Short mmCIF file of C-alpha atoms and ligand atoms in Angstrom, two decimals:
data_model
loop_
_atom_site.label_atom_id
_atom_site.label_comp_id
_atom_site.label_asym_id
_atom_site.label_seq_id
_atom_site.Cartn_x
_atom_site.Cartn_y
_atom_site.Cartn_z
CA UNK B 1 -83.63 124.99 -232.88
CA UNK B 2 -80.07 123.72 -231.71
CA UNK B 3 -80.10 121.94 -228.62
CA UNK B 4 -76.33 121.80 -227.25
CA UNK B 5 -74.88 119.17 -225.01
CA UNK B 6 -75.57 119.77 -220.98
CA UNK B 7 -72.50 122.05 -219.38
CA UNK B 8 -69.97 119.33 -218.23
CA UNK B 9 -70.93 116.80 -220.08
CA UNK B 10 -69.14 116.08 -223.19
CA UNK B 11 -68.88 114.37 -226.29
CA UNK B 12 -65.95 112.18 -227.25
CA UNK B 13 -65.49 112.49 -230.69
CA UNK B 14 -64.17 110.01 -233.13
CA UNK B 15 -60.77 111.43 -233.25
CA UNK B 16 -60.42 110.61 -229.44
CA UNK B 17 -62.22 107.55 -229.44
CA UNK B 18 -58.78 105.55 -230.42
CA UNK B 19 -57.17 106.61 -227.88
CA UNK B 20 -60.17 105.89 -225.28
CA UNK B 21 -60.12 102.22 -226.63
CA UNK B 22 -56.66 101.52 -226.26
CA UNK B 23 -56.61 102.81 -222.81
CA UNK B 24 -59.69 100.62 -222.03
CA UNK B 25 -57.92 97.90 -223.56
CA UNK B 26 -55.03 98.65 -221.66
CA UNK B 27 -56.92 99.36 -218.17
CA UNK B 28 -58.55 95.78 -218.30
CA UNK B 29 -55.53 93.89 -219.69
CA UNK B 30 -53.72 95.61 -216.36
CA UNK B 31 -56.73 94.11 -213.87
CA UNK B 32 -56.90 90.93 -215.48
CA UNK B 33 -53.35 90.18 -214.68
CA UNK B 34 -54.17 91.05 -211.56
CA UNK B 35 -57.03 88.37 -210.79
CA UNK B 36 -59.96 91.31 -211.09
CA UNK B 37 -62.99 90.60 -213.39
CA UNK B 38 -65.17 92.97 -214.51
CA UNK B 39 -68.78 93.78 -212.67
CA UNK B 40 -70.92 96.33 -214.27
CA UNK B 41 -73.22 98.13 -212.31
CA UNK B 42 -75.71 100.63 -212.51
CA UNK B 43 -75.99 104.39 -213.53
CA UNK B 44 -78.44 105.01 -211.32
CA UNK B 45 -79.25 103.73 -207.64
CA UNK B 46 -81.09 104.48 -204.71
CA UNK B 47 -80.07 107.58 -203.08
CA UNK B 48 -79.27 106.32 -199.74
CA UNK B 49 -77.08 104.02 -200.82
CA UNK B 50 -74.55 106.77 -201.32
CA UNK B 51 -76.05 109.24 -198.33
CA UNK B 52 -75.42 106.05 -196.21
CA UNK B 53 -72.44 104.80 -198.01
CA UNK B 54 -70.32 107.51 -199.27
CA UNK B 55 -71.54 109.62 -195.95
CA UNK B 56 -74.13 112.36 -195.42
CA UNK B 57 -71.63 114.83 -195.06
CA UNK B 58 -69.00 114.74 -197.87
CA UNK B 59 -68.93 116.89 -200.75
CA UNK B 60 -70.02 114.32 -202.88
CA UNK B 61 -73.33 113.34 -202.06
CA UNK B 62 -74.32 117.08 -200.14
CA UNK B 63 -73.51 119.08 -202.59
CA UNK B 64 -72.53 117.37 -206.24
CA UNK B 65 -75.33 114.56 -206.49
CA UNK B 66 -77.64 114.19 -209.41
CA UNK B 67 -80.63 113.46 -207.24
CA UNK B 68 -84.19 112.99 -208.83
CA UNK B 69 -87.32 111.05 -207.81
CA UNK B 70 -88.69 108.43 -210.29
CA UNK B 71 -92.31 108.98 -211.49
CA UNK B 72 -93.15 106.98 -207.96
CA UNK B 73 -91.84 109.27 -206.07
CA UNK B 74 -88.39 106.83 -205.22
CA UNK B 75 -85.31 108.84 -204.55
CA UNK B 76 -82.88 107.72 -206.56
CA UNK B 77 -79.31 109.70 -207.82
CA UNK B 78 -77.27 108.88 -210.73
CA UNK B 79 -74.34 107.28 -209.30
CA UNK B 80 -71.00 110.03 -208.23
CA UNK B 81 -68.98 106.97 -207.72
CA UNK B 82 -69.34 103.24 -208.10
CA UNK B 83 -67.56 101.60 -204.82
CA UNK B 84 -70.77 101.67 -203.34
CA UNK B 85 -72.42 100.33 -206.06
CA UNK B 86 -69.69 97.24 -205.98
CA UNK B 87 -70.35 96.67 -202.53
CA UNK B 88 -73.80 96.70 -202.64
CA UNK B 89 -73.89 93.74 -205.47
CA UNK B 90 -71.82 92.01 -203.78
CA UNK B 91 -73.87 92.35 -200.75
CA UNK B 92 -77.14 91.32 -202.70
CA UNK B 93 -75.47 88.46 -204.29
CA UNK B 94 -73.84 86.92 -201.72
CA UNK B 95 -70.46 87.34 -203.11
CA UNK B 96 -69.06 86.77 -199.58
CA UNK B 97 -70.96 83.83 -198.74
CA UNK B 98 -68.61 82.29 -201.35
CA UNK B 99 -65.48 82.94 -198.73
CA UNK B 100 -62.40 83.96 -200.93
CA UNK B 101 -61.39 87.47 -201.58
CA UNK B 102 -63.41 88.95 -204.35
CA UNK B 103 -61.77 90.84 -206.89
CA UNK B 104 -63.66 93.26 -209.26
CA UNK B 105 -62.78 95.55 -211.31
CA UNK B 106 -65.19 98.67 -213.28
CA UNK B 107 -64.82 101.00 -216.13
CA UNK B 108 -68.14 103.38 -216.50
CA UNK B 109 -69.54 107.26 -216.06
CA UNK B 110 -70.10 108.90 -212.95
CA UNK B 111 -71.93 112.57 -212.70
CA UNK B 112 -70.89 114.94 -209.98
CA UNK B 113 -72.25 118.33 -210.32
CA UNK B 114 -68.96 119.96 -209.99
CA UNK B 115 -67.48 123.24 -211.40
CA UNK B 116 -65.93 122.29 -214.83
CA UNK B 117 -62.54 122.43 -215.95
CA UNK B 118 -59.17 120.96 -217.14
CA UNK B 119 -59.69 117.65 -215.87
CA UNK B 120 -63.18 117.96 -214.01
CA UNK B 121 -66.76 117.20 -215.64
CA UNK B 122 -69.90 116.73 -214.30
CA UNK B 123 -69.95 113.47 -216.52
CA UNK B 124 -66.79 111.98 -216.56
CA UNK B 125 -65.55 108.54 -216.62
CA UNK B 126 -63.80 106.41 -213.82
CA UNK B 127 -61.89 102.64 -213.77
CA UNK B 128 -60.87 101.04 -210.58
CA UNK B 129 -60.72 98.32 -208.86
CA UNK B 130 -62.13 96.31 -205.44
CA UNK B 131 -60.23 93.81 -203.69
CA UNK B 132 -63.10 92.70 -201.15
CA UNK B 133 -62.62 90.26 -198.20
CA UNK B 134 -58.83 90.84 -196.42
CA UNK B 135 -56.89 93.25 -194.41
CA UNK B 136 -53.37 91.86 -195.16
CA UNK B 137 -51.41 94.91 -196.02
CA UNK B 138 -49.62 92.94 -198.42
CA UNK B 139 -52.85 93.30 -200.34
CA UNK B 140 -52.50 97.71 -200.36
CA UNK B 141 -49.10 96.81 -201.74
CA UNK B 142 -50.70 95.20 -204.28
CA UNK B 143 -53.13 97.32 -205.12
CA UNK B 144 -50.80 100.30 -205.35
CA UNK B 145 -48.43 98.12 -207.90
CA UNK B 146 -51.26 98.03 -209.75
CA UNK B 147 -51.81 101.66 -209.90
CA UNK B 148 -47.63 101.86 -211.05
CA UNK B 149 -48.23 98.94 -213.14
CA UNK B 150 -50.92 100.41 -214.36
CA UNK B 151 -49.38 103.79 -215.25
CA UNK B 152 -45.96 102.12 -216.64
CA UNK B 153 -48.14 100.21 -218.95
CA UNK B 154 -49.45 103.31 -220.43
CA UNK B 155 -45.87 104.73 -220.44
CA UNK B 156 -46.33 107.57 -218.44
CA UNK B 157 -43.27 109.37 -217.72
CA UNK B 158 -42.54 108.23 -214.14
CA UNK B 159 -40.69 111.15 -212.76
CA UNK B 160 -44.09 113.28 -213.54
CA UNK B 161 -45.98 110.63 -210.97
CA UNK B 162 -45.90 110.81 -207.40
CA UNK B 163 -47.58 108.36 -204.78
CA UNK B 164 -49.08 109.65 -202.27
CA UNK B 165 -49.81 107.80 -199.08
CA UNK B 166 -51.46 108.20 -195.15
CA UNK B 167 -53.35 106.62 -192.56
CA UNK B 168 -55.99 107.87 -191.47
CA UNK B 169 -57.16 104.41 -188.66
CA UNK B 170 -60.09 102.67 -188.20
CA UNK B 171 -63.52 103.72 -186.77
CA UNK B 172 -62.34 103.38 -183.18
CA UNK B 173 -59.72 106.03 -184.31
CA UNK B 174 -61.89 108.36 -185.74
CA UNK B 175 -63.50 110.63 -182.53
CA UNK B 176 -60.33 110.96 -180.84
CA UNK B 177 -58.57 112.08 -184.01
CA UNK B 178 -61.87 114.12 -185.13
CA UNK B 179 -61.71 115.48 -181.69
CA UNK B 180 -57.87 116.80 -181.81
CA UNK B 181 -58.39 118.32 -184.95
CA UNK B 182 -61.67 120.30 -183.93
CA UNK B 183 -59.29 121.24 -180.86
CA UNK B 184 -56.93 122.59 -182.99
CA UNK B 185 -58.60 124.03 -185.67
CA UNK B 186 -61.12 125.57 -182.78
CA UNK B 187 -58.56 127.50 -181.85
CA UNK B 188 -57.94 129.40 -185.33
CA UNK B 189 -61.09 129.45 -186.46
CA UNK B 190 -60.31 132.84 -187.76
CA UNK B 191 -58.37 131.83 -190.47
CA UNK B 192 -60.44 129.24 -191.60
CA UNK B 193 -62.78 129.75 -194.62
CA UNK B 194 -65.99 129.80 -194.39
CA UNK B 195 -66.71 126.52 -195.80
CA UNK B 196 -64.15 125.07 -193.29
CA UNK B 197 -65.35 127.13 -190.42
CA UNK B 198 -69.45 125.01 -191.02
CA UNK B 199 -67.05 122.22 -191.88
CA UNK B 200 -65.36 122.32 -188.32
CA UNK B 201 -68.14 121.24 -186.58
CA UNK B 202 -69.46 118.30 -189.81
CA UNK B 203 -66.53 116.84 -190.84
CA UNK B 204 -63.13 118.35 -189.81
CA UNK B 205 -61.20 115.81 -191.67
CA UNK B 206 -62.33 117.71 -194.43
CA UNK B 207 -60.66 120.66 -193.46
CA UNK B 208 -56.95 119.04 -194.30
CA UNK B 209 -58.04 119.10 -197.86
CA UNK B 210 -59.28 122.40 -198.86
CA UNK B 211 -58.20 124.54 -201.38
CA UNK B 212 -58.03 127.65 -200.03
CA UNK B 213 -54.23 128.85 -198.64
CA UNK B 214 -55.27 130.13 -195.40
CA UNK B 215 -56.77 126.86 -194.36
CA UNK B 216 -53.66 124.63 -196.41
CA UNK B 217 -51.09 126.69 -194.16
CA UNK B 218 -53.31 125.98 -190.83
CA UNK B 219 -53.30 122.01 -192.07
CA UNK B 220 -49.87 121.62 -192.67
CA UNK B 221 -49.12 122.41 -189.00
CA UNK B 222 -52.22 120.33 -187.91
CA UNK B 223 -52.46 117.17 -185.82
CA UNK B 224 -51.56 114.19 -187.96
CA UNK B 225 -53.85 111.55 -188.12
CA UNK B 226 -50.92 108.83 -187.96
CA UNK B 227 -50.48 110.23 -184.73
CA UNK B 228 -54.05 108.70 -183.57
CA UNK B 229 -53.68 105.46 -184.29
CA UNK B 230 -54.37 102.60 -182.31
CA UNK B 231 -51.26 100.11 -182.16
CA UNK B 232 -53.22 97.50 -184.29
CA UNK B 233 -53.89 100.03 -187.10
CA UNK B 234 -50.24 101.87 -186.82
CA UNK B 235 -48.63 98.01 -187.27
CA UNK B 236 -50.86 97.42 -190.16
CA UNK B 237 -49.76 101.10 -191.55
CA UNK B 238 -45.45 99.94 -191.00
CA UNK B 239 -46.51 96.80 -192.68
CA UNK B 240 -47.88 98.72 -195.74
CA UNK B 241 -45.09 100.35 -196.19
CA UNK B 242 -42.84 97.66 -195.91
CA UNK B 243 -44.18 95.86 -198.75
CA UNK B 244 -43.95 98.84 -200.67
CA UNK B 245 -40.34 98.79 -199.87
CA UNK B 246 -40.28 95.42 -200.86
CA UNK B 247 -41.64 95.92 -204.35
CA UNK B 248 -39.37 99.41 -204.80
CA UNK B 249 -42.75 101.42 -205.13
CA UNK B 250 -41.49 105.40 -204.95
CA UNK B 251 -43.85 106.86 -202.47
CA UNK B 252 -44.30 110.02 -200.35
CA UNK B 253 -45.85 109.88 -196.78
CA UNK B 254 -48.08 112.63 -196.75
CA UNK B 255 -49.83 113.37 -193.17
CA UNK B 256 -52.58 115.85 -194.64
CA UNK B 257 -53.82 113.17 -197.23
CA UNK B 258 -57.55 112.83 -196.62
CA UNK B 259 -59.89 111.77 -199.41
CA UNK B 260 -63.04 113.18 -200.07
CA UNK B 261 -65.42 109.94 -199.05
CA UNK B 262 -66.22 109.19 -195.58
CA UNK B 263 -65.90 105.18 -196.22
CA UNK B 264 -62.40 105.40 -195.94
CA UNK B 265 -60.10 103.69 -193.22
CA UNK B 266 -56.42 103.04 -192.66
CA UNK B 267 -54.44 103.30 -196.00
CA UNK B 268 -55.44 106.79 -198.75
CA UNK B 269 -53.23 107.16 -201.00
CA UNK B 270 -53.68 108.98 -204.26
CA UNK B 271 -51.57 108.88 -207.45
CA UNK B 272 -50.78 112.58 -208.83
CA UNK B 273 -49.00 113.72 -211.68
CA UNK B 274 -46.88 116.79 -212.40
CA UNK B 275 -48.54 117.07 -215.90
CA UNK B 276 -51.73 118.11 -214.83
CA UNK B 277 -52.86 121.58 -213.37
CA UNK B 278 -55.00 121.70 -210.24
CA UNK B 279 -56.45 118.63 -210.36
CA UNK B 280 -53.54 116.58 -210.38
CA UNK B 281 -55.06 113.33 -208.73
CA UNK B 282 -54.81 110.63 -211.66
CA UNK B 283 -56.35 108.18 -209.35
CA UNK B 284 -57.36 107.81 -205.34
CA UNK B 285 -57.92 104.66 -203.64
CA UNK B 286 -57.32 103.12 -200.15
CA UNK B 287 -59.24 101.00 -197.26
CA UNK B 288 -62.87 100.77 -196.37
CA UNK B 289 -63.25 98.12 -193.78
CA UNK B 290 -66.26 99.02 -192.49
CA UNK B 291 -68.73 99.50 -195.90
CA UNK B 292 -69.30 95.79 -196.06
CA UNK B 293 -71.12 95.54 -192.62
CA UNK B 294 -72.60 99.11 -193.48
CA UNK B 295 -74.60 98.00 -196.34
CA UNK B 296 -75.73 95.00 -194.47
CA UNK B 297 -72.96 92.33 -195.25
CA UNK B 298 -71.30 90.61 -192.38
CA UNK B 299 -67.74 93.03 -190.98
CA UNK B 300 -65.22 92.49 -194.23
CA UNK B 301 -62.27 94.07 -194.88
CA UNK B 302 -61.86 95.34 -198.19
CA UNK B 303 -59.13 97.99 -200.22
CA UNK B 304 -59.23 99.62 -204.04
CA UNK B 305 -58.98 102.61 -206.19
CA UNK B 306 -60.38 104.41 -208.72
CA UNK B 307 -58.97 106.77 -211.61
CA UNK B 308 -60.09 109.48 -213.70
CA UNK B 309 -60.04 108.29 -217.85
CA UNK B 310 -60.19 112.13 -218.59
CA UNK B 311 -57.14 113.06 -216.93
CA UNK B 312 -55.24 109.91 -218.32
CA UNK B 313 -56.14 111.47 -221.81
CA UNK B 314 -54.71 114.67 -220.78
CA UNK B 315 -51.58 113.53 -219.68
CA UNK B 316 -51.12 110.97 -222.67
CA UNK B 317 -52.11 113.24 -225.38
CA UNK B 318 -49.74 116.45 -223.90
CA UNK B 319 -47.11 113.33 -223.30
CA UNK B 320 -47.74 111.57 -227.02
CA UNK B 321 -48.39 115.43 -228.86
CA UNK B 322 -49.11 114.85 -232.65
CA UNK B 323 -47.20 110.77 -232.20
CA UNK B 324 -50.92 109.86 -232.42
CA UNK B 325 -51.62 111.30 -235.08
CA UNK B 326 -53.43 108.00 -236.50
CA UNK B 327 -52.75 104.73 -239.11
CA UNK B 328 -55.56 105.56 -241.79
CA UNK B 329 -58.78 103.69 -240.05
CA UNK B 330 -59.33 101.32 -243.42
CA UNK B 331 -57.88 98.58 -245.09
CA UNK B 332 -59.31 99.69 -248.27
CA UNK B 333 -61.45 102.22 -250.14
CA UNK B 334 -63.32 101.31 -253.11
CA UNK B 335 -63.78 104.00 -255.77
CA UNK B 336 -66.72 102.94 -258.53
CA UNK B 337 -67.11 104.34 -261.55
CA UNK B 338 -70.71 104.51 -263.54
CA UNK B 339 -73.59 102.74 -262.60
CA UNK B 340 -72.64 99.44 -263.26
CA UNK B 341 -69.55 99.57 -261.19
CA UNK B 342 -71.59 100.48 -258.33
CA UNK B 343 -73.80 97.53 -258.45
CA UNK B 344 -70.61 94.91 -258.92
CA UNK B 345 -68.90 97.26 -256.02
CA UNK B 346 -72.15 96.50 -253.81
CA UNK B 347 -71.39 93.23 -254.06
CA UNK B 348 -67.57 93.07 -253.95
CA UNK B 349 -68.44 95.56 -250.56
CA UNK B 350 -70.44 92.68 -248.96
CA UNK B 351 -67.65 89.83 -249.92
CA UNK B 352 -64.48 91.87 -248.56
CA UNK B 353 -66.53 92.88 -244.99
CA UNK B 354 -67.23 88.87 -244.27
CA UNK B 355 -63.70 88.50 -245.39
CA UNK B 356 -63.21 90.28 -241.93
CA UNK B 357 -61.41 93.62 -244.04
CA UNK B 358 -62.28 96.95 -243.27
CA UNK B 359 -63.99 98.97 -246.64
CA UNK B 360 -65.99 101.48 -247.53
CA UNK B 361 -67.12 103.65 -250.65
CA UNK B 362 -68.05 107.16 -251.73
CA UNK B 363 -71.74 107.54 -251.46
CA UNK B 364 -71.73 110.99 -251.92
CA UNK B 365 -71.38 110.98 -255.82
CA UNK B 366 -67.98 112.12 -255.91
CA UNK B 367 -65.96 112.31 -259.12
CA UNK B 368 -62.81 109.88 -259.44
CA UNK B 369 -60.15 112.71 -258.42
CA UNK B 370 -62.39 113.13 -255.04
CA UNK B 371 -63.49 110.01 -254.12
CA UNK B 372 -59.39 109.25 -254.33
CA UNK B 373 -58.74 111.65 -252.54
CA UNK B 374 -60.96 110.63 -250.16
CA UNK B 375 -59.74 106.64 -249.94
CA UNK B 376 -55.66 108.88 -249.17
CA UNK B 377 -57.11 110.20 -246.14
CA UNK B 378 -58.90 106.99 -245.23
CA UNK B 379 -57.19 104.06 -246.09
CA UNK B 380 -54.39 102.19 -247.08
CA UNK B 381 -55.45 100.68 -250.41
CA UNK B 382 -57.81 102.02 -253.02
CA UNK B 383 -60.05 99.86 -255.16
CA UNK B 384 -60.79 101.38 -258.82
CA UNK B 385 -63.44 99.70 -260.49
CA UNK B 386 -64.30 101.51 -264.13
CA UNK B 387 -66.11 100.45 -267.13
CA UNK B 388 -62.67 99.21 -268.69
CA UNK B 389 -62.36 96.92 -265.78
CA UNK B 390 -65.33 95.76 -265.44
CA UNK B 391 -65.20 94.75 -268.68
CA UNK B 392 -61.71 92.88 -268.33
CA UNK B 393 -63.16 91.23 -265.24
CA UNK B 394 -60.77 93.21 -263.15
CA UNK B 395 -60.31 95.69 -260.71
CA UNK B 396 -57.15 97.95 -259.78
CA UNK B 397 -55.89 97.84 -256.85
CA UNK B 398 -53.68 100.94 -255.67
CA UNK B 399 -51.14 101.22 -252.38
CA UNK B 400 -51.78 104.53 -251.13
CA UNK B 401 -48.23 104.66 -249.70
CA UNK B 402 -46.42 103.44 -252.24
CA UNK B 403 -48.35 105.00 -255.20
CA UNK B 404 -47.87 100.96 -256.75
CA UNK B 405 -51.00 99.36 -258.50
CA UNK B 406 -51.95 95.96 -259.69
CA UNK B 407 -54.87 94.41 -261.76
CA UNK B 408 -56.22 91.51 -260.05
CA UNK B 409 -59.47 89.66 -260.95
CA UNK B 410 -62.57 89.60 -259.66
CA UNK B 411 -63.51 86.50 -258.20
CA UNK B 412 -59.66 86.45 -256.90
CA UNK B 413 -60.52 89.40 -255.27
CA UNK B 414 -64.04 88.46 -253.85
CA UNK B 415 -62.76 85.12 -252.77
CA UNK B 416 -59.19 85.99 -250.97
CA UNK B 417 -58.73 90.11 -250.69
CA UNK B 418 -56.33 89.84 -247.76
CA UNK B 419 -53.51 88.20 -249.50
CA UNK B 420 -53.82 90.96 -252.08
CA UNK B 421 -53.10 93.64 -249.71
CA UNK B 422 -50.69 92.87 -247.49
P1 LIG S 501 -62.76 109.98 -206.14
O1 LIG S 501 -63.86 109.04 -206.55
O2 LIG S 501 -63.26 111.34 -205.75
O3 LIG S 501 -61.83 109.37 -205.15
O4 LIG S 501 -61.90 110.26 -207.45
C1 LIG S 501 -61.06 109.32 -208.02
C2 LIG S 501 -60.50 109.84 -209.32
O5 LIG S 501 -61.54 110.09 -210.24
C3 LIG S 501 -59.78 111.17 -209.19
O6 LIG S 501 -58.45 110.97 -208.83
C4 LIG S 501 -59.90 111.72 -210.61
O7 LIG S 501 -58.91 111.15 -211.45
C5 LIG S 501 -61.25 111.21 -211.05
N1 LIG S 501 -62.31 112.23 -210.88
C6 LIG S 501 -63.03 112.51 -209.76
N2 LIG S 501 -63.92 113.47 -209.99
C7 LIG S 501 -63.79 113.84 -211.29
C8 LIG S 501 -64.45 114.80 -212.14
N3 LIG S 501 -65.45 115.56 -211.70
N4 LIG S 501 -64.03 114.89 -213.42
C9 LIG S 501 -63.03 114.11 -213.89
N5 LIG S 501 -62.39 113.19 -213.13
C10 LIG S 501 -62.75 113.05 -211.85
#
């Protein structure tokens, strides 16, 4: 019987899996220059974390939550997101009790049970980073250069990126500006979907970012949550913007930014790009000053962000096309022929891999013209080891670009293969 991979959820196959790596490579080279090391947490955590964290009422944990009890009976969820999670180990650890900003970065899978499609799995992989412990605005400057930095690293064209960035005040802000918009929307109820319309009375923020083109045209006309702030949180949104000024960061103030998690406060922004299709958000960040203190850490400030991987390999691979198209993955491929060659090339195998070169060999008993044919699509040098050579104390050694071969010998070979093949 076949069993196929869970919808959503898929496998990244070895002809992606070079590009993955570099972007991992290039994702933590970009965090470590900022001053972020890694934390790992994990997959799976109690489920109130995230009902209390992430909020009862979003999207996220109502509706696209793995949840499942263990075989005690504990709820527990695979994690949809892993701020949370950050927070809560550096609640349990007493991170804070050490006094500076902490700065941590992740890389991991989250599950959301979502509707698939061009850029949204039910398994799919995020980075980001945490800057925990300050409220200086200079510090969402600096997380948003790192988002820029971030993309410019990867070369991504820059006129297909757009920043986009709101307030949306602190938790003294909140009722009033929940309370204006339930005014409003209240009062056009009839247009609103029905999601919206059960959404009015739960979480009307959410309202400002749904889909559907009755309720956009009501939001774009809706109160504006920078209009609701108190004086403390509209300074702290002027300086924001000021420092990106300072740094030349393109961005667009967008009043009907919300983001999907309730733990949000002051700055959202999210980085979009022009190259994807509906779910254009490469990566969403912004304050959440009061998660600290809500997972039982003393009141700390704290910003970050987090990015989709999938949707960076979208963008790169429509951006790069067939460019990728890959350096063979081996330094060499050794072709034995007859018996005896095989038992010499078993050794000579061992010898070149502690030598710290990439090699293989045909183990599917494929005739010379094969096997070579293999070692073209694999490598960059061939290895031919026949009876004749053997018996010479040789082997041939053959550049697969330039067609040019050499006899070297054998111990030369075992002993120093890299200056043979350069
Ligand atoms: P969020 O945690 O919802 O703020 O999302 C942050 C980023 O993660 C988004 O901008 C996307 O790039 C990515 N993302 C969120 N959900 C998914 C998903 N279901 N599939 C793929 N990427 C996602």
């Amino acid at each position: 019987m076949k069993v196929e991979s869970v919808r959503g959820m898929r496998d990244i196959l070895p002809e992606e899996t070079p590009l993955w790596q570099k972007l991992e490579a290039e994702i933590r080279a970009a965090f470590a220059l900022y001053g972020y090391r890694e934390i790992r947490v994990p997959l799976v955590e109690r489920v109130e974390l995230f009902s209390r964290g992430v909020g009862e009422e979003t999207e996220v944990v109502d509706k696209q939550m793995y949840v499942f009890p263990d075989r005690k009976g504990l709820p527990l969820a695979l994690r949809p997101e892993a701020t949370a999670s950050v927070v809560r180990a550096y609640v349990e650890h007493g991170l804070h009790a050490k006094g500076d900003l902490a700065k941590l970065y992740y890389l991991g899978a989250m599950f959301r049970y979502e509707k698939p499609q061009l850029g949204r799995q039910r398994q799919f992989h995020q980075y980001g980073v945490e800057a925990i412990g300050s409220l200086d605005p200079a510090l969402d400057a600096e997380v948003m250069d790192l988002a820029w930095h971030l993309m410019e690293r990867l070369a991504l064209r820059r006129e297909g990126l757009l920043l986009r960035l709101n307030s949306i005040g602190c938790r003294d802000d909140r009722p009033v500006y929940r309370e204006a918009l339930q005014g409003y929307f209240a009062a056009r109820v009839g247009d609103l979907c029905p999601e919206c319309r059960r959404r009015l009375e739960t979480n009307p923020l959410r309202i400002l970012d749904c889909k559907e083109e009755g309720c956009r045209a009501l939001a774009r006309s809706a109160p504006r949550s920078v209009d609701h702030l108190c004086p403390g949180c509209r300074q702290h949104f002027a300086d924001v913007q000021a420092h990106l000024a300072d740094l030349g960061l393109a961005h667009e103030f967008d009043p009907t930014l919300v983001r999907g998690l309730d733990y949000y406060t002051r700055t959202v922004f999210e980085l979009c790009s022009r190259d994807l299709g509906a779910q254009d958000a490469l990566l969403g960040g912004g304050r959440y000053d009061d998660l600290v203190e809500l997972l039982g850490g003393p009141p700390t400030p704290a910003v970050g962000f987090a990015g989709g991987m999938e949707r960076l390999v979208i963008v790169l691979s429509a951006q790069q096309g067939a460019e990728g198209a890959s350096a063979p993955a081996l330094d060499l491929y050794l072709v034995p022929i007859g018996d005896d060659a095989r038992r010499e090339g078993a050794k000579l195998l061992a010898a070149v891999r502690r030598s710290g070169l990439s090699v293989d060999t045909d183990y599917m008993g494929r005739s010379l013209r094969k096997a070579m044919q293999v070692a073209g699509r694999t490598a960059r040098y061939a290895a031919i080891l026949g009876p004749d050579e053997l018996a010479r104390g040789e082997i041939k050694l053959k550049n697969l670009a330039t067609g040019e071969e050499k006899a070297v010998r054998l111990p030369q070979f075992a002993a120093d293969p890299h200056t043979l093949i350069r």
